[in-house]
Tab-separated table of C-alpha atoms and ligand atoms in Angstrom:
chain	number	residue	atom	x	y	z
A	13	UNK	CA	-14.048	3.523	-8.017
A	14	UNK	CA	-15.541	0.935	-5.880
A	15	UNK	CA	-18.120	1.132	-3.023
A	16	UNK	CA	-19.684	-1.376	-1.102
A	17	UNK	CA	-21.168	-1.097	1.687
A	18	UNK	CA	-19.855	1.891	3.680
A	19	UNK	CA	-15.949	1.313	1.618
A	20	UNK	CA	-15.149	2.936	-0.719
A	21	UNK	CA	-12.335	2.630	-2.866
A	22	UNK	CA	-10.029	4.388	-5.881
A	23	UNK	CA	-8.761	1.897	-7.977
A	24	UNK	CA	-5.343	4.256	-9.842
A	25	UNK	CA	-4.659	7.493	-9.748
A	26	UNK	CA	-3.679	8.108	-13.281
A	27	UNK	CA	-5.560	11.616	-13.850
A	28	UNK	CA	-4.724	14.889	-12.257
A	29	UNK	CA	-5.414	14.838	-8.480
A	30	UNK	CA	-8.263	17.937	-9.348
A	31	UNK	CA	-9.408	15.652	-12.093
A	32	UNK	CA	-9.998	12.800	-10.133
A	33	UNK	CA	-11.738	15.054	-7.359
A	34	UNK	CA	-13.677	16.813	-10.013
A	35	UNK	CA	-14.612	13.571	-11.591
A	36	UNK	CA	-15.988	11.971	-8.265
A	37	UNK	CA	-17.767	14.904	-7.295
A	38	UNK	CA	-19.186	14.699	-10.357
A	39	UNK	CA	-20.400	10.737	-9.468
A	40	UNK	CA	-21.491	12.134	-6.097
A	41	UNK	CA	-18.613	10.988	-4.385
A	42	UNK	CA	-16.439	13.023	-2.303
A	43	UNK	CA	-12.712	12.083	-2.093
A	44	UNK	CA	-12.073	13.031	1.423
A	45	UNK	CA	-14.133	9.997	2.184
A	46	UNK	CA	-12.031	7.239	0.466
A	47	UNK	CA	-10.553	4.440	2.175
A	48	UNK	CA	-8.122	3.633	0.188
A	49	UNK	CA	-6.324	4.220	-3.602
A	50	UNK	CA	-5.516	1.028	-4.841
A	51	UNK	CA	-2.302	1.053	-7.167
A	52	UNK	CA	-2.362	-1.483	-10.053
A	53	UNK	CA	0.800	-0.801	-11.322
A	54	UNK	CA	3.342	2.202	-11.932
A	55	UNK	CA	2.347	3.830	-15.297
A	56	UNK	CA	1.846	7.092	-15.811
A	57	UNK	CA	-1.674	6.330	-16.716
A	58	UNK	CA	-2.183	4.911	-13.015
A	59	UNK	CA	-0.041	6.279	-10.636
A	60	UNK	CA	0.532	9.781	-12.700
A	61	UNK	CA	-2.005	11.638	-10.022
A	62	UNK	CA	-0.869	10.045	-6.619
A	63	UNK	CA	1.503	11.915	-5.260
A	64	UNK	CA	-0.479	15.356	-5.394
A	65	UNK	CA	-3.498	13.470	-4.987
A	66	UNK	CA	-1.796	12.493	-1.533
A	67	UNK	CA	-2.709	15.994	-0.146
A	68	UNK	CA	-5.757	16.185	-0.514
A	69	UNK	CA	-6.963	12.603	0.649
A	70	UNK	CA	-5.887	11.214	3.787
A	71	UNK	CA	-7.016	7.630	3.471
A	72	UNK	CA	-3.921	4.932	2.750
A	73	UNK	CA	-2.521	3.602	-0.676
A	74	UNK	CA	-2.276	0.122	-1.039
A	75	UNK	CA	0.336	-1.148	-3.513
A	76	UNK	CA	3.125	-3.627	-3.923
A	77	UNK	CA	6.484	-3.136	-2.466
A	78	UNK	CA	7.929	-3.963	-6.638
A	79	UNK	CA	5.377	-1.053	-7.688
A	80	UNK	CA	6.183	1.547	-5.024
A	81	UNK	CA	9.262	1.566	-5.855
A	82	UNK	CA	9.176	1.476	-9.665
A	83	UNK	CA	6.350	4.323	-8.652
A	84	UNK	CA	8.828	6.549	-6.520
A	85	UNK	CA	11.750	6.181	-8.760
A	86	UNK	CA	9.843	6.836	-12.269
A	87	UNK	CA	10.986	10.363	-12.426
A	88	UNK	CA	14.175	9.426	-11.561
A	89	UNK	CA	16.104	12.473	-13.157
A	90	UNK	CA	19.599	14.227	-10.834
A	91	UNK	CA	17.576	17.483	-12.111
A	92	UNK	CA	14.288	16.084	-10.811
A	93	UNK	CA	12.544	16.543	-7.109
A	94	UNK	CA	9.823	14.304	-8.592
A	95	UNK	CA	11.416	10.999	-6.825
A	96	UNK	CA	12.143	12.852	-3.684
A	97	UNK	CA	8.638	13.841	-3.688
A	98	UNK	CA	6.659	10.821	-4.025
A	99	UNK	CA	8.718	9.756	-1.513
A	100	UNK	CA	7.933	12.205	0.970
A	101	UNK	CA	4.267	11.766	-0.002
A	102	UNK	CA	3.729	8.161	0.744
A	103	UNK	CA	5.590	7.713	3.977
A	104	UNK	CA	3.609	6.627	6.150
A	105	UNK	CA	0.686	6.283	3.704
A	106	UNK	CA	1.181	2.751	2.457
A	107	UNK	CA	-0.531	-0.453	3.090
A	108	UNK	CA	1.808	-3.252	1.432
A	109	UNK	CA	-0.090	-5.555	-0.401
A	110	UNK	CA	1.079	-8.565	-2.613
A	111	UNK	CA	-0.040	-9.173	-6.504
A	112	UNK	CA	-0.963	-12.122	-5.649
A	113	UNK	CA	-1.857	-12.267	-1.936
A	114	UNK	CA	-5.681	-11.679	-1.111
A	115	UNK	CA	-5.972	-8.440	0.768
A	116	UNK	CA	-9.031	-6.595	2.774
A	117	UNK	CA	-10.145	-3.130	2.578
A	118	UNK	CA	-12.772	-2.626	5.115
A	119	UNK	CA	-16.164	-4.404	3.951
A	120	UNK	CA	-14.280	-5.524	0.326
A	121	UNK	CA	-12.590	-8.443	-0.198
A	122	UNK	CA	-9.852	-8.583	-3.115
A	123	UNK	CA	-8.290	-11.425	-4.798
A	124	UNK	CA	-5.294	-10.080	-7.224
A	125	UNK	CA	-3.865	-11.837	-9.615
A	126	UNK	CA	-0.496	-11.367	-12.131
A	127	UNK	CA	-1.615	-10.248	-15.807
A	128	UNK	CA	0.788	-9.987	-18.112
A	129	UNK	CA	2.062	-6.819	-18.824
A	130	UNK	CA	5.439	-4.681	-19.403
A	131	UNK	CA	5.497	-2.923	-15.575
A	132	UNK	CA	7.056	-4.598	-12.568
A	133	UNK	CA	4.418	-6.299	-10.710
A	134	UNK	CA	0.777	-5.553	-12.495
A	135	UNK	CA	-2.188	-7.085	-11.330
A	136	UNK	CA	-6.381	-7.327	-12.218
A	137	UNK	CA	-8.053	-8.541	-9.127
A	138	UNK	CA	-11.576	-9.691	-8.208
A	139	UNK	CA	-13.194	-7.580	-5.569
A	140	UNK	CA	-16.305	-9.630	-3.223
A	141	UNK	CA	-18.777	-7.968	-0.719
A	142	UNK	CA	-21.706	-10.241	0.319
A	143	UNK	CA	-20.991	-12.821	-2.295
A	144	UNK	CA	-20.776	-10.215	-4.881
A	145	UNK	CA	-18.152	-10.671	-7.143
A	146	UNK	CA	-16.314	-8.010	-9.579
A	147	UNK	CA	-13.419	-8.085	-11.539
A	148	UNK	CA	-11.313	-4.917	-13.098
A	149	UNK	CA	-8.240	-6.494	-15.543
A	150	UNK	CA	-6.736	-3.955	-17.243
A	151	UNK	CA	-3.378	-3.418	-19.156
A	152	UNK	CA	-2.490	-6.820	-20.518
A	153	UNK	CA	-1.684	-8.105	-23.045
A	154	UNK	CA	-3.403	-11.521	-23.605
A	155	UNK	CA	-6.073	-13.096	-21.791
A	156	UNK	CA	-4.113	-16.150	-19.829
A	157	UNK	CA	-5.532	-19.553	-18.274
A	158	UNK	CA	-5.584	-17.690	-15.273
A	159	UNK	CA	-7.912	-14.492	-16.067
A	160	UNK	CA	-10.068	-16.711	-17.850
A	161	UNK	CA	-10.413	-18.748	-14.671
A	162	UNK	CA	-10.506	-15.670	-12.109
A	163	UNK	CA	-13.386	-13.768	-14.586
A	164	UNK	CA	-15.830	-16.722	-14.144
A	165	UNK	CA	-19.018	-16.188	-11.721
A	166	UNK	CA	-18.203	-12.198	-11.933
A	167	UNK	CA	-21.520	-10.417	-11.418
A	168	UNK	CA	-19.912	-7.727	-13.480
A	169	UNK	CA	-16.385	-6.901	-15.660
A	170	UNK	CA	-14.376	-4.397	-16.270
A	171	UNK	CA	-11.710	-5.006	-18.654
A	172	UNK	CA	-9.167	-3.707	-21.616
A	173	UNK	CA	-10.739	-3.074	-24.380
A	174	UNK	CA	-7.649	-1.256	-25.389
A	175	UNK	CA	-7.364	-0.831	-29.255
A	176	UNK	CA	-8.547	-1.816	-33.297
A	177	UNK	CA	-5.355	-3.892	-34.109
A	178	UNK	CA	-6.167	-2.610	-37.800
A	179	UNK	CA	-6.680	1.143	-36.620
A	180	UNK	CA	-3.379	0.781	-34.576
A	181	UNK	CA	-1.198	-0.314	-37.443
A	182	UNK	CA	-2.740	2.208	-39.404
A	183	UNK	CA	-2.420	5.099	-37.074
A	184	UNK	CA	-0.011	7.653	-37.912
A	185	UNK	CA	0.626	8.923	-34.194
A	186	UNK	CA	2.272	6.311	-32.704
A	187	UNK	CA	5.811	5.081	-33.681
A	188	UNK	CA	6.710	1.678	-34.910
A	189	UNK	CA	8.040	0.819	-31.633
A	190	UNK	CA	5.618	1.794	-29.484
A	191	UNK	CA	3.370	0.060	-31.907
A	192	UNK	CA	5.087	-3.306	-31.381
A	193	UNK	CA	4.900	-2.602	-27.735
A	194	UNK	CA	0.679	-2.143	-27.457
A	195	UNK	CA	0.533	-5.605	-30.234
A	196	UNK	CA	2.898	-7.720	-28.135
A	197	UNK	CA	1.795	-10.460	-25.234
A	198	UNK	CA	2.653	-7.915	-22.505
A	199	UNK	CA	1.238	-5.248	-23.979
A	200	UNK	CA	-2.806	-4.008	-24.272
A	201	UNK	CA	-5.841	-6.213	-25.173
A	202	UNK	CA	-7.490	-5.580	-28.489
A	203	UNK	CA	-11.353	-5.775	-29.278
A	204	UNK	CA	-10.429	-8.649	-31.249
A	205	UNK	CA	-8.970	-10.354	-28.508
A	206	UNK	CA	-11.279	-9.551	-26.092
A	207	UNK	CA	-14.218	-10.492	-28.640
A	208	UNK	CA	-12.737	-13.921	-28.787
A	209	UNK	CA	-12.653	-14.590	-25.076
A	210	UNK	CA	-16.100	-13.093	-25.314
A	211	UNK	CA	-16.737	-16.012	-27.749
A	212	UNK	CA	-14.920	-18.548	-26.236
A	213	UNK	CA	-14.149	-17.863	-22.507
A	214	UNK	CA	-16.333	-15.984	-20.783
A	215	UNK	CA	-19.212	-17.930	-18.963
A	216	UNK	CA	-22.189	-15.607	-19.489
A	217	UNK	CA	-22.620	-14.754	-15.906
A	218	UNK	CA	-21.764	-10.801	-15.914
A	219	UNK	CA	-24.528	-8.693	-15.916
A	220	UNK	CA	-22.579	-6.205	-17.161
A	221	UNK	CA	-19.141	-6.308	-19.156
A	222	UNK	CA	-17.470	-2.573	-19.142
A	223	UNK	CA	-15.124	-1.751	-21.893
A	224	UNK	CA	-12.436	0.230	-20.652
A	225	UNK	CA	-8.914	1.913	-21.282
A	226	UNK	CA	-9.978	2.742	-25.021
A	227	UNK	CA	-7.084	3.958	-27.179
A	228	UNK	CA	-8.311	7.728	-27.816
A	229	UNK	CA	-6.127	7.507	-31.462
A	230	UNK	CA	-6.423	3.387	-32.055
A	231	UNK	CA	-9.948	2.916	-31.128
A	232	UNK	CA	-13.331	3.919	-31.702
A	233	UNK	CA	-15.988	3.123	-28.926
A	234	UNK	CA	-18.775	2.256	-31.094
A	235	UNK	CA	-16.633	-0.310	-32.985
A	236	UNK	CA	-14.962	-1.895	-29.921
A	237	UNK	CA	-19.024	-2.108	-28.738
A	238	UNK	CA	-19.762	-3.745	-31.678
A	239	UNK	CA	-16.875	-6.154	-31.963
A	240	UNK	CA	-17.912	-7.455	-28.127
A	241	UNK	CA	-22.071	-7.111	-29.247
A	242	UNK	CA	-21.272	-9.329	-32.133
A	243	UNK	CA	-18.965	-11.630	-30.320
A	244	UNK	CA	-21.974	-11.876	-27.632
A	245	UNK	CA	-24.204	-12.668	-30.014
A	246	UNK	CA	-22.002	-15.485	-31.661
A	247	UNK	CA	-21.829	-17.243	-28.163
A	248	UNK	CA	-25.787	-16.815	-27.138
A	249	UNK	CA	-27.600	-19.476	-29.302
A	250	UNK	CA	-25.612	-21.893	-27.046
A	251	UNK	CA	-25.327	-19.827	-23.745
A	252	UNK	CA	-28.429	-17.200	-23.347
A	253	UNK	CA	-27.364	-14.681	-21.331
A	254	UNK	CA	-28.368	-11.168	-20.677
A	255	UNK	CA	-25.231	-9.888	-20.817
A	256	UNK	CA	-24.734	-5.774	-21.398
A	257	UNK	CA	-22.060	-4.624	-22.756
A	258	UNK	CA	-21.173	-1.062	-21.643
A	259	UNK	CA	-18.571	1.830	-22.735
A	260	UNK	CA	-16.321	4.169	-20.218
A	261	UNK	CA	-14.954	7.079	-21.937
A	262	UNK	CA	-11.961	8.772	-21.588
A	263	UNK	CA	-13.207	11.964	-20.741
A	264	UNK	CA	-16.098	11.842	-18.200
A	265	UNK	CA	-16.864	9.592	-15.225
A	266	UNK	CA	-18.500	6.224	-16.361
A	267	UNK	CA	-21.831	5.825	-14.786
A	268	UNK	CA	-22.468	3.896	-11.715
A	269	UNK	CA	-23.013	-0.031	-12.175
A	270	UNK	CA	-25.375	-1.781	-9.526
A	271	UNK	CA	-24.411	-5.075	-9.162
B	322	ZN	ZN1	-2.806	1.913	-18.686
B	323	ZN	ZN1	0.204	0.036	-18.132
């Protein structure tokens, strides 16, 4: 969730519609006040809430033409209203947006951009008000040129902080597949990753870097804290910066970030 200003805005919709009502209520937000969902891309884990979500909200969603589509035809199933649906429950509800067209939602600027993962048309974006910059880049599976680039001058990050490489090949859950899937280059970003751009990449101007879609089986949030801490630390002798780095959990709304 982002507000600036008077906008305020639901980035994914990947929780239960009453989830995501309970969980900004419990943020002091309510969610017949939104002016828009933002769609990132079509998994579950995003879009899994939207359609029911749909009655209860009446602002638009904003999403891709390649992601609406890969959205409404997910459930695709002859046995399965679930297409029909979504369907029903968007018309007239979308504002098309591009990946990697900047868009406007009322006082908040955003500048998408392509990250590479396995859906059809996934994007992390930068979102300004006042000169304010943000970033959210989440579900990828390496950090490109071009998030390195777009994360520079943020005032504050949110980004992947997805699994333990070591805990995921040792994690009896998952099946080898699926395992190849979260490790490979359009996959999810591990702490080691991430502790390396950390390291290397990032230019010390966030305020505040929020670690965020945590494996709940492949990842422990005091380790992935301590990978970027330690990575932090690495970088500061030669770039002091007072850089926190901050946890969302899986369960309960993260705490607001004033930026
Ligand atoms: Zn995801
Ligand atoms: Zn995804």
């Amino acid at each position: 969730m982002i507000v600036a200003g008077n906008t305020r805005v639901l980035v994914d919709a990947g929780l239960s519609a009453k989830e995501i009502v309970r969980r900004l209520a419990m943020v002091g937000e309510d969610a017949q006040r939104l002016d828009g969902v933002l769609v990132t891309h079509e998994h579950g884990d995003h879009a899994g809430g939207l359609r029911v979500l749909l009655g209860t909200v009446d602002c638009p969603v904003y999403i891709s033409a390649q992601t609406l589509d890969a959205y409404v035809s997910e459930r695709f199933n002859v046995n399965n209203e679930e297409p029909r649906r979504r369907e029903k429950a968007l018309r007239n509800r979308v504002e098309q947006i591009e990946s990697s067209k900047d868009f406007r939602i009322g006082e908040i600027d955003f500048h998408p951009f392509t990250i590479p993962h396995d859906a059809v048309d996934n994007f992390g974006f930068t979102a300004t008000h006042h000169g304010v910059k943000i970033a959210t880049v989440m579900d990828f599976g390496h950090i490109t040129t071009l998030v390195s680039e777009q994360l520079r001058g943020c005032a504050a990050i949110v980004i992947e902080s997805n699994h333990s490489r070591d805990m995921l090949k040792a994690c009896d859950n998952y099946p080898w597949d699926l395992k190849q899937r979260i490790l490979s280059r359009l996959g999810h970003l591990s702490n080691e990753d991430l502790a390396d751009w950390i390291r290397d990449g990032f230019d010390g101007a966030a305020k505040y870097i929020v670690l965020a879609h945590l494996s709940q089986r492949a990842n422990n949030p005091y380790l992935a804290k301590i990978n970027a801490e330690v990575a932090l630390q690495e970088k500061t002798p030669l770039f002091p910066c007072e850089t926190e780095i901050c946890l969302s959990y899986p369960k309960e709304p993260t705490p607001w970030i004033e930026v």
